[in-house]
mmCIF file of C-alpha atoms in Angstrom:
data_model
loop_
_atom_site.group_PDB
_atom_site.id
_atom_site.type_symbol
_atom_site.label_atom_id
_atom_site.label_comp_id
_atom_site.label_asym_id
_atom_site.label_seq_id
_atom_site.Cartn_x
_atom_site.Cartn_y
_atom_site.Cartn_z
ATOM 1 C CA MET A 1 -0.144 0.283 -0.127
ATOM 2 C CA VAL A 2 1.540 3.353 -1.060
ATOM 3 C CA ARG A 3 1.297 6.408 1.077
ATOM 4 C CA TYR A 4 -0.150 9.713 -0.310
ATOM 5 C CA SER A 5 0.909 13.079 1.308
ATOM 6 C CA VAL A 6 -2.708 13.575 2.149
ATOM 7 C CA GLU A 7 -5.447 11.386 3.455
ATOM 8 C CA PRO A 8 -8.923 12.439 2.654
ATOM 9 C CA ASP A 9 -11.551 12.971 5.266
ATOM 10 C CA VAL A 10 -14.032 10.733 3.857
ATOM 11 C CA PRO A 11 -12.296 7.947 1.960
ATOM 12 C CA GLU A 12 -15.529 6.415 0.612
ATOM 13 C CA LYS A 13 -16.107 9.690 -1.523
ATOM 14 C CA THR A 14 -12.708 9.717 -2.699
ATOM 15 C CA SER A 15 -10.742 8.143 -5.750
ATOM 16 C CA LYS A 16 -6.823 8.153 -5.895
ATOM 17 C CA THR A 17 -4.163 7.618 -8.437
ATOM 18 C CA ARG A 18 -0.424 8.101 -8.593
ATOM 19 C CA GLY A 19 2.587 7.880 -11.018
ATOM 20 C CA SER A 20 6.190 7.633 -9.963
ATOM 21 C CA HIS A 21 9.499 8.295 -11.620
ATOM 22 C CA LEU A 22 7.372 9.516 -14.580
ATOM 23 C CA ARG A 23 9.933 10.619 -17.326
ATOM 24 C CA ILE A 24 8.259 13.954 -17.958
ATOM 25 C CA HIS A 25 9.505 17.393 -17.095
ATOM 26 C CA PHE A 26 8.729 18.112 -13.386
ATOM 27 C CA LYS A 27 8.060 21.837 -14.148
ATOM 28 C CA HIS A 28 5.540 21.229 -17.015
ATOM 29 C CA CYS A 29 3.871 18.917 -14.371
ATOM 30 C CA ARG A 30 3.770 21.049 -11.744
ATOM 31 C CA GLU A 31 2.175 23.851 -13.837
ATOM 32 C CA ILE A 32 -0.467 21.442 -15.376
ATOM 33 C CA ALA A 33 -1.394 20.401 -11.947
ATOM 34 C CA HIS A 34 -1.460 24.144 -10.682
ATOM 35 C CA ASP A 35 -3.882 24.869 -13.516
ATOM 36 C CA THR A 36 -6.344 21.930 -12.950
ATOM 37 C CA LYS A 37 -6.585 21.774 -9.125
ATOM 38 C CA GLY A 38 -10.172 22.580 -8.053
ATOM 39 C CA MET A 39 -11.585 21.664 -11.527
ATOM 40 C CA ASN A 40 -14.345 19.384 -12.176
ATOM 41 C CA VAL A 41 -13.144 16.377 -13.705
ATOM 42 C CA GLU A 42 -14.740 16.908 -17.175
ATOM 43 C CA LYS A 43 -13.424 20.297 -17.266
ATOM 44 C CA ALA A 44 -9.887 19.073 -16.657
ATOM 45 C CA LEU A 45 -10.149 16.485 -19.386
ATOM 46 C CA LYS A 46 -11.429 19.094 -21.783
ATOM 47 C CA PHE A 47 -8.609 21.245 -20.595
ATOM 48 C CA CYS A 48 -5.935 18.538 -21.277
ATOM 49 C CA ASP A 49 -7.495 17.711 -24.525
ATOM 50 C CA ASP A 50 -7.533 21.709 -25.510
ATOM 51 C CA VAL A 51 -3.736 21.844 -24.723
ATOM 52 C CA LEU A 52 -3.064 18.778 -26.679
ATOM 53 C CA ALA A 53 -4.918 20.554 -29.844
ATOM 54 C CA PHE A 54 -3.099 23.713 -29.010
ATOM 55 C CA LYS A 55 -6.089 25.604 -28.447
ATOM 56 C CA THR A 56 -5.206 26.728 -25.084
ATOM 57 C CA THR A 57 -2.095 27.109 -23.037
ATOM 58 C CA VAL A 58 -0.773 25.951 -19.618
ATOM 59 C CA SER A 59 -0.071 29.030 -17.711
ATOM 60 C CA PHE A 60 3.409 28.839 -16.164
ATOM 61 C CA VAL A 61 3.275 30.699 -12.844
ATOM 62 C CA ARG A 62 6.180 29.473 -10.670
ATOM 63 C CA TYR A 63 8.695 28.380 -13.500
ATOM 64 C CA THR A 64 8.621 31.500 -15.917
ATOM 65 C CA GLY A 65 12.310 31.738 -16.931
ATOM 66 C CA GLY A 66 12.779 31.758 -20.804
ATOM 67 C CA ILE A 67 8.730 30.964 -21.089
ATOM 68 C CA GLY A 68 7.356 32.950 -24.070
ATOM 69 C CA HIS A 69 4.664 35.040 -23.942
ATOM 70 C CA HIS A 70 1.341 34.163 -26.184
ATOM 71 C CA ALA A 71 -2.039 35.715 -26.719
ATOM 72 C CA GLN A 72 -3.701 32.331 -25.604
ATOM 73 C CA GLY A 73 -2.133 33.182 -21.874
ATOM 74 C CA LYS A 74 -4.826 35.814 -21.481
ATOM 75 C CA SER A 75 -7.626 33.523 -21.290
ATOM 76 C CA ASN A 76 -5.901 31.746 -18.407
ATOM 77 C CA LYS A 77 -5.076 34.901 -16.685
ATOM 78 C CA ALA A 78 -1.309 33.924 -16.869
ATOM 79 C CA PRO A 79 0.995 36.216 -15.446
ATOM 80 C CA GLY A 80 2.520 38.435 -18.353
ATOM 81 C CA ASN A 81 0.638 35.744 -20.626
ATOM 82 C CA ALA A 82 3.369 33.194 -19.853
ATOM 83 C CA GLY A 83 2.279 29.894 -21.343
ATOM 84 C CA ARG A 84 3.371 26.769 -23.309
ATOM 85 C CA TRP A 85 1.915 23.759 -24.521
ATOM 86 C CA PRO A 86 3.622 20.690 -22.663
ATOM 87 C CA VAL A 87 2.169 17.920 -24.934
ATOM 88 C CA LYS A 88 3.939 14.746 -23.305
ATOM 89 C CA ALA A 89 3.385 15.914 -19.974
ATOM 90 C CA THR A 90 -0.400 16.726 -20.556
ATOM 91 C CA GLN A 91 -0.786 13.331 -22.115
ATOM 92 C CA VAL A 92 0.617 11.503 -19.204
ATOM 93 C CA TYR A 93 -1.548 13.871 -16.885
ATOM 94 C CA ARG A 94 -4.453 12.893 -18.810
ATOM 95 C CA ASP A 95 -3.898 9.236 -18.573
ATOM 96 C CA LEU A 96 -3.455 9.416 -14.714
ATOM 97 C CA LEU A 97 -6.767 11.699 -14.648
ATOM 98 C CA THR A 98 -8.636 8.990 -16.642
ATOM 99 C CA ASN A 99 -7.143 6.203 -14.384
ATOM 100 C CA ALA A 100 -8.670 8.187 -11.276
ATOM 101 C CA ILE A 101 -11.985 8.212 -13.004
ATOM 102 C CA ALA A 102 -11.966 4.681 -13.764
ATOM 103 C CA ASN A 103 -11.164 4.185 -9.976
ATOM 104 C CA ALA A 104 -13.975 5.918 -8.845
ATOM 105 C CA GLU A 105 -16.365 4.269 -11.315
ATOM 106 C CA THR A 106 -15.334 0.953 -9.450
ATOM 107 C CA LYS A 107 -15.885 2.606 -6.348
ATOM 108 C CA GLY A 108 -19.418 3.434 -7.462
ATOM 109 C CA LEU A 109 -18.966 7.316 -7.305
ATOM 110 C CA ASP A 110 -20.782 9.609 -9.596
ATOM 111 C CA THR A 111 -18.069 10.720 -11.977
ATOM 112 C CA ASP A 112 -20.172 13.856 -12.855
ATOM 113 C CA LYS A 113 -19.633 15.102 -9.465
ATOM 114 C CA LEU A 114 -16.014 14.370 -9.247
ATOM 115 C CA VAL A 115 -13.585 17.414 -8.279
ATOM 116 C CA ILE A 116 -9.790 17.298 -8.318
ATOM 117 C CA THR A 117 -9.076 18.214 -4.661
ATOM 118 C CA HIS A 118 -5.766 17.125 -4.492
ATOM 119 C CA ALA A 119 -2.746 17.318 -7.391
ATOM 120 C CA GLN A 120 0.796 17.077 -6.263
ATOM 121 C CA VAL A 121 3.945 16.957 -8.359
ATOM 122 C CA ASN A 122 7.287 16.153 -6.884
ATOM 123 C CA ARG A 123 10.599 15.948 -8.397
ATOM 124 C CA ALA A 124 11.991 12.462 -8.701
ATOM 125 C CA PRO A 125 15.546 11.457 -8.735
ATOM 126 C CA PRO A 126 17.147 12.704 -11.835
ATOM 127 C CA GLY A 127 17.981 10.385 -15.028
ATOM 128 C CA ARG A 128 21.800 10.977 -15.554
ATOM 129 C CA ARG A 129 23.503 10.758 -18.749
ATOM 130 C CA ARG A 130 26.533 12.527 -19.971
ATOM 131 C CA THR A 131 27.455 14.552 -22.900
ATOM 132 C CA TYR A 132 30.687 15.057 -24.512
ATOM 133 C CA ARG A 133 32.364 18.802 -24.511
ATOM 134 C CA ALA A 134 35.127 20.390 -26.120
ATOM 135 C CA HIS A 135 38.637 19.790 -25.269
ATOM 136 C CA GLY A 136 37.849 16.320 -24.029
ATOM 137 C CA ARG A 137 35.477 17.124 -21.201
ATOM 138 C CA ILE A 138 32.469 15.523 -20.061
ATOM 139 C CA GLY A 139 29.237 17.447 -18.872
ATOM 140 C CA LYS A 140 26.249 16.239 -17.102
ATOM 141 C CA TYR A 141 22.915 15.682 -19.260
ATOM 142 C CA ALA A 142 20.297 15.186 -16.680
ATOM 143 C CA SER A 143 16.644 14.645 -17.025
ATOM 144 C CA GLN A 144 14.184 15.731 -14.385
ATOM 145 C CA PRO A 145 11.378 13.302 -13.908
ATOM 146 C CA ALA A 146 8.487 13.656 -11.686
ATOM 147 C CA HIS A 147 6.130 11.906 -9.195
ATOM 148 C CA ILE A 148 2.331 13.018 -9.566
ATOM 149 C CA GLU A 149 -0.446 12.037 -7.165
ATOM 150 C CA ILE A 150 -4.119 13.078 -7.791
ATOM 151 C CA ILE A 151 -7.072 12.838 -5.429
ATOM 152 C CA LEU A 152 -10.578 13.182 -6.832
ATOM 153 C CA THR A 153 -13.573 13.879 -4.564
ATOM 154 C CA GLU A 154 -17.296 13.539 -5.130
ATOM 155 C CA GLN A 155 -18.722 16.953 -4.116
ATOM 156 C CA ASP A 156 -22.092 16.962 -2.579
ATOM 157 C CA ASP A 157 -24.905 19.003 -3.950
ATOM 158 C CA ASN A 158 -24.675 22.833 -3.050
ATOM 159 C CA VAL A 159 -26.965 23.894 -0.465
ATOM 160 C CA GLU A 160 -28.655 27.390 -0.695
ATOM 161 C CA LYS A 161 -27.920 29.671 1.953
ATOM 162 C CA ALA A 162 -30.649 30.659 4.307
ATOM 163 C CA ASP A 163 -32.017 34.182 4.386
ATOM 164 C CA ASP A 164 -31.385 35.746 7.905
ATOM 165 C CA GLY A 165 -33.508 38.899 7.321
ATOM 166 C CA PRO A 166 -32.360 42.478 7.172
ATOM 167 C CA ARG A 167 -29.031 43.276 8.135
ATOM 168 C CA VAL A 168 -28.451 45.848 10.805
ATOM 169 C CA LYS A 169 -25.557 48.515 9.697
ATOM 170 C CA ILE A 170 -23.049 49.463 12.156
ATOM 171 C CA THR A 171 -21.234 52.764 11.289
ATOM 172 C CA LYS A 172 -17.546 53.087 12.669
ATOM 173 C CA LYS A 173 -18.721 55.577 15.325
ATOM 174 C CA MET A 174 -20.952 53.269 16.831
ATOM 175 C CA ALA A 175 -18.576 50.370 16.707
ATOM 176 C CA ALA A 176 -16.071 52.625 18.420
ATOM 177 C CA LYS A 177 -18.683 53.513 21.089
ATOM 178 C CA ARG A 178 -18.849 49.846 21.700
ATOM 179 C CA ARG A 179 -15.306 49.137 22.156
ATOM 180 C CA PHE A 180 -15.087 52.078 24.591
ATOM 181 C CA VAL A 181 -15.451 50.862 28.248
ATOM 182 C CA LYS A 182 -16.462 53.411 30.711
ATOM 183 C CA VAL A 183 -14.264 53.060 34.031
ATOM 184 C CA GLY A 184 -15.641 54.650 37.483
ATOM 185 C CA GLY A 185 -17.992 57.272 37.962
ATOM 186 C CA ASP A 186 -21.783 57.278 38.406
ATOM 187 C CA ASN A 187 -22.896 57.941 34.742
#
């Protein structure tokens, strides 16, 4: 049994999946997970399909060094419209999502109500190779793989907020008078 970094409150209403030592860029996976966390599963799958079809970008928020700025980044409210289309990482992330959905179906959960409540990406140990440099030197040539874990939770139907009636507005002056404590004296 593998350990997840977070254990859900109600395990009966959750579905989990994880991938270890995946040979896809860690930084790409982190940004995809950041974009999809909190999304409905259908919306997240549509997002992945749109990225694979180059219809929308994955907005890069943390790892922005050398990331180009694209007009499609405006739709995701990316900082400075920084975004890319990480195809390989998106395919693997999408496969993990479909695996989590299949796990939810075997548990008997309603797939229309599933939401990504936890999506975490960690660095895996780098794959080390070497490249040959000038003057007979050898340099490192490492890949940056990733561990990914996703937890889907079946959301309950929203309950409408009850109407408490008219609100009493308190001015700053009234609030200050309530804070003031009278000490001593008869009045």
